[in-house]
Amino acid sequence: MSEHKIIFTGPVGAGKTTAISVLSDIVPITTDEMASDMTKDLKQQTTVAMDYGLMRINESERVHLYGTPGQERFNFMWEVLTQGGLGLVLLIDNSRKEPFQDLYFFLDAFKSFIHRTAISIGITRMDEKSHPEIDDYHREITAMGWPVLPIMEVDAREKEDMSMLVQSLLYTIDPTVAE
Amino acid sequence: MLFANHEPMGIALLGLNGKDQPMMEMFLKRYWSTQCIVVPDHLAKLCILDLDGIEGNRLLEKQQSEYNDRPLIVLSVHDMSIDGVRVLRKPLRTELLKQTIDVCRSEILQDCIRIEKSKPEAERIIRVSPTTKPAKQQGLASEWQYQSSGENKRRLSVPSAASQARFIESTCGKSNRKENDQPVIGKKSVFYNHESNFQVILKNAIEISRSNRKPAHLVFQDGKSITILPNANQCLNAISDSKLKPRCLLKLNTDQVKVVSSDYSESQLLLSCDTNPQSLDALLWKVSLWSSRGRLPIGTVEDVNIGIRQWPNLTRMMAIPEFIRIAALWSKNPISLAKTVEFLRIETGYVYAFFSACHAMGLIQFHSSYQQHSNQTDQLSTGVVKTGFLRRILRRLQSM
Ligand SMILES: Nc1nc2c(ncn2[C@@H]2O[C@H](COP(=O)(O)OP(=O)(O)OP(=O)(O)O)[C@@H](O)[C@H]2O)c(=O)[nH]1
Ligand SMILES: [Mg+2]
């Protein structure tokens, strides 16, 4: 059995659990609990441990989809979790107070993994709040010294959006992959 | 315990009209509080479907083909029986509805426990509709998402091969492929004059409107118009795709399309309009693709290396998977148009169309042709084993 994994990360409520569930062939294993006081205003349920989903490619190949718990700002296990991962999908909730702070935080936390592999960034909840715009995110990452990265508006509930975001991650790893 | 069956049971409500939906939600909340919650179709364990709406039969067919092992409750004024489906006659008796949902809940729970017990620890995961989904035509889904009119909301319908071919031809031009399926490289370029067509009129109008921060109307001779809302970065487009597409190929002068500054504010225009606002970038993008039809804007120097300043927002644009590949390549390595075709082994028209749209959006960066493409490009396809695997995941994603 050939096993690969893709890591999903991002702040509370960005849509990690949702994204994994739309891509997964199984009902994802998730440990959502009622949110603590801190996040209750934001959402009722939050993931307190890892999200897990699975894409079966064929009889002998599978892609594991792991999501980091949003409430947790950092965990020493992240390094372990990313070992052998194909790349990172970062979801940023545009409706949060300071989405750029979230962007800085997660790019920094996963810096070495991103440098080793690839990243694609999905901006969620733009239907609820349209500013900042995608162009603003591009400007931020350029100012931070990152190269050109795939950043796209997504709705984590939409399979086509999530599919395209993951495709952009995989083509970034190797654009020559063809049918 | 980590199992999803400890979560509330997700119920999808389909086909209910705007009035019935909230009532059904209230009903569920009243009897099951947080035990049953309304979720999107693909996340549900149980589905309640109103068969009497216009979409009723289509929704039923979808349920039967895609989720045939999931309990389904159908509501209808007609007396009928459907194999494997619980039909409740309208007007609904709440007691009967409650009982039916309870029966489904206990079946679902039993099912979960049975699956959980029968699997080894590592695999105790519940599957939904494992292989019952009909295979979509490969690679078409994402190619087609923007054929329908609303760019802001995506509607996915799987196209026929003929309509897919029409879509590609209208954006990337006619296929160049020879019998042996090899892309034709080094074909004499075909240019189009973007300076004299609608693309440039639209682009200029957007630029002026943005710099004045005032809405503008683009009014065609037949009275049809597109209104630019620069602050919202949106437009009100009264022209259907099928009418706009041919206009992109015409030489237009200022008599045929007038650009008029609007007397109204954006909010007034938004309030009074009867069309959905669309993204301005998505409009310029598709107009550029339709203008290009796989050709290059006149004056493009072909042997310079091309890079992109930023990725286009492809999830909200008219796109085919090849555009993602080109974006991935150009974002990493400046490379010439001809080399792109050769390197990615794709149709010249795809590369030219993508270039034209990116160029119109101001996303292209030119690099001197003396600058060699970096070693990274040469290393890109070295992971042979990995590449095969990536291809299979991509194929899977494109068929979703
Ligand atoms: N309106 C809107 N809702 C979205 C979008 N993306 C996700 N959601 C919703 O946002 C809510 C939160 O999503 P989750 O998937 O639970 O977020 P999460 O990242 O797992 O959150 P934590 O586990 O708390 O870190 C869900 O109700 C989703 O349906 C979006 O683009 N727009
Ligand atoms: Mg979560």
Coordinates of C-alpha atoms in Angstrom, one line a residue, chain A residues 2-4 6 18 21-32 34 45 49 52 54-58 61-63 86 127 130-131 133-135 138-139 142 147-155 157-179, chain B residues 1-4 7-8 40 42-43 45 119 123-128 130 133 136 138 141-142 145-146 153-154 156 231-233 281 308-317 319 321 324-326 328-329 331-332 343-344 380-383 386-398 400:
Chain A
S2 CA 1.4 3.4 -1.0
E3 CA 0.5 6.1 1.5
H4 CA 0.8 9.8 1.1
I6 CA -1.7 16.3 2.7
T18 CA -15.3 21.0 6.2
S21 CA -15.0 16.2 4.7
V22 CA -15.7 17.3 1.1
L23 CA -12.6 15.6 -0.2
S24 CA -12.7 12.5 1.9
D25 CA -14.1 9.1 0.8
I26 CA -14.8 8.3 4.4
V27 CA -16.8 10.2 7.0
P28 CA -13.8 12.1 8.5
I29 CA -12.8 11.3 12.0
T30 CA -13.1 14.5 13.8
T31 CA -13.2 15.4 17.4
D32 CA -15.3 18.5 17.4
M34 CA -18.6 22.5 22.0
Q45 CA -18.1 23.6 17.5
A49 CA -7.8 17.0 18.1
Y52 CA -8.6 12.9 9.6
L54 CA -8.9 9.6 3.4
M55 CA -8.9 9.7 -0.4
R56 CA -8.6 6.2 -2.0
I57 CA -6.9 6.5 -5.3
N58 CA -7.0 2.8 -6.2
E61 CA -2.8 3.9 -3.1
R62 CA -4.3 6.3 -0.6
V63 CA -3.9 9.9 0.4
L86 CA 3.2 16.0 0.1
D127 CA -18.8 35.6 0.6
S130 CA -14.8 40.6 0.7
H131 CA -12.0 42.6 2.1
E133 CA -9.0 41.0 -1.4
I134 CA -6.9 38.2 -3.0
D135 CA -4.6 40.8 -4.4
H138 CA -0.4 38.4 -2.7
R139 CA 1.0 41.8 -1.8
T142 CA 5.5 39.2 -1.5
P147 CA 7.9 33.6 -3.8
V148 CA 4.7 33.6 -5.9
L149 CA 2.3 31.2 -4.3
P150 CA -1.1 29.9 -5.3
I151 CA -3.7 31.9 -3.4
M152 CA -7.3 31.5 -4.3
E153 CA -10.8 32.3 -3.0
V154 CA -12.5 29.1 -1.9
D155 CA -15.5 28.1 0.0
R157 CA -18.0 23.6 1.5
E158 CA -17.6 23.5 -2.3
K159 CA -15.9 20.4 -3.6
E160 CA -14.8 22.0 -6.8
D161 CA -13.1 24.8 -5.0
M162 CA -11.2 22.4 -2.7
S163 CA -10.4 20.1 -5.6
M164 CA -8.8 23.0 -7.5
L165 CA -6.9 24.2 -4.5
V166 CA -5.4 20.8 -4.0
Q167 CA -4.7 20.6 -7.7
S168 CA -2.8 23.8 -7.5
L169 CA -0.7 22.4 -4.7
L170 CA 0.1 19.2 -6.6
Y171 CA 0.9 21.0 -9.9
T172 CA 3.2 23.3 -7.9
I173 CA 5.1 20.2 -6.9
D174 CA 5.4 19.2 -10.5
P175 CA 3.7 21.1 -13.3
T176 CA 4.8 18.5 -15.9
V177 CA 2.5 15.9 -14.5
A178 CA 0.1 15.2 -17.3
E179 CA -2.6 12.7 -18.3
Chain B
M1 CA -14.1 7.9 21.3
L2 CA -13.3 9.4 18.0
F3 CA -16.3 8.3 15.9
A4 CA -18.5 10.4 13.8
E7 CA -21.7 13.7 16.6
P8 CA -25.2 14.9 15.9
P40 CA -25.2 19.9 3.2
H42 CA -22.8 15.4 0.9
L43 CA -22.3 15.4 4.7
K45 CA -26.6 10.6 7.0
K119 CA -13.3 -3.5 11.4
E123 CA -9.8 1.0 10.2
R124 CA -12.8 1.8 12.3
I125 CA -14.1 4.5 10.1
I126 CA -17.5 4.8 8.6
R127 CA -17.9 5.1 4.9
V128 CA -20.5 6.9 3.1
P130 CA -18.3 4.3 -1.1
K133 CA -21.2 7.6 -7.3
K136 CA -18.0 11.7 -14.0
Q138 CA -12.8 12.7 -16.4
A141 CA -15.8 19.0 -14.0
S142 CA -13.3 21.8 -13.4
Q145 CA -17.5 25.2 -13.9
Y146 CA -17.9 28.6 -15.5
K153 CA -21.6 31.2 -7.6
R154 CA -20.4 28.1 -9.3
L156 CA -21.4 22.4 -12.0
N231 CA -15.0 50.0 -5.3
A232 CA -16.9 46.7 -5.0
N233 CA -14.7 45.3 -7.8
D281 CA -11.8 40.4 -12.8
I308 CA 3.6 35.6 -13.4
R309 CA 3.5 38.2 -10.7
Q310 CA 0.7 36.3 -8.9
W311 CA -1.6 33.4 -9.5
P312 CA -4.9 34.3 -11.1
N313 CA -7.9 33.6 -8.8
L314 CA -8.7 30.5 -10.8
T315 CA -11.4 29.2 -8.6
R316 CA -13.5 32.2 -9.6
M317 CA -12.5 32.3 -13.3
A319 CA -10.6 27.7 -16.2
P321 CA -6.9 22.2 -15.5
I324 CA -3.3 25.5 -13.2
R325 CA -0.3 23.7 -14.7
I326 CA 0.8 26.8 -16.7
A328 CA 2.4 26.6 -11.5
L329 CA 5.2 26.6 -14.0
S331 CA 5.1 31.1 -10.9
K332 CA 8.3 29.1 -10.3
F343 CA 7.7 21.4 -21.4
L344 CA 4.2 20.8 -20.4
L380 CA 10.9 19.4 -11.9
S381 CA 10.1 16.1 -13.4
T382 CA 12.8 14.0 -11.9
G383 CA 10.7 12.2 -9.3
K386 CA 6.1 10.5 -7.3
T387 CA 5.0 11.9 -10.7
G388 CA 3.0 8.8 -11.4
F389 CA 1.3 9.0 -8.1
L390 CA 0.6 12.8 -8.4
R391 CA -1.0 12.1 -11.8
R392 CA -3.3 9.6 -10.2
I393 CA -4.3 11.9 -7.4
L394 CA -4.9 14.7 -9.9
R395 CA -7.0 12.5 -12.1
R396 CA -9.0 11.7 -9.1
L397 CA -9.5 15.3 -8.1
Q398 CA -10.5 16.3 -11.6
M400 CA -14.8 14.8 -8.4

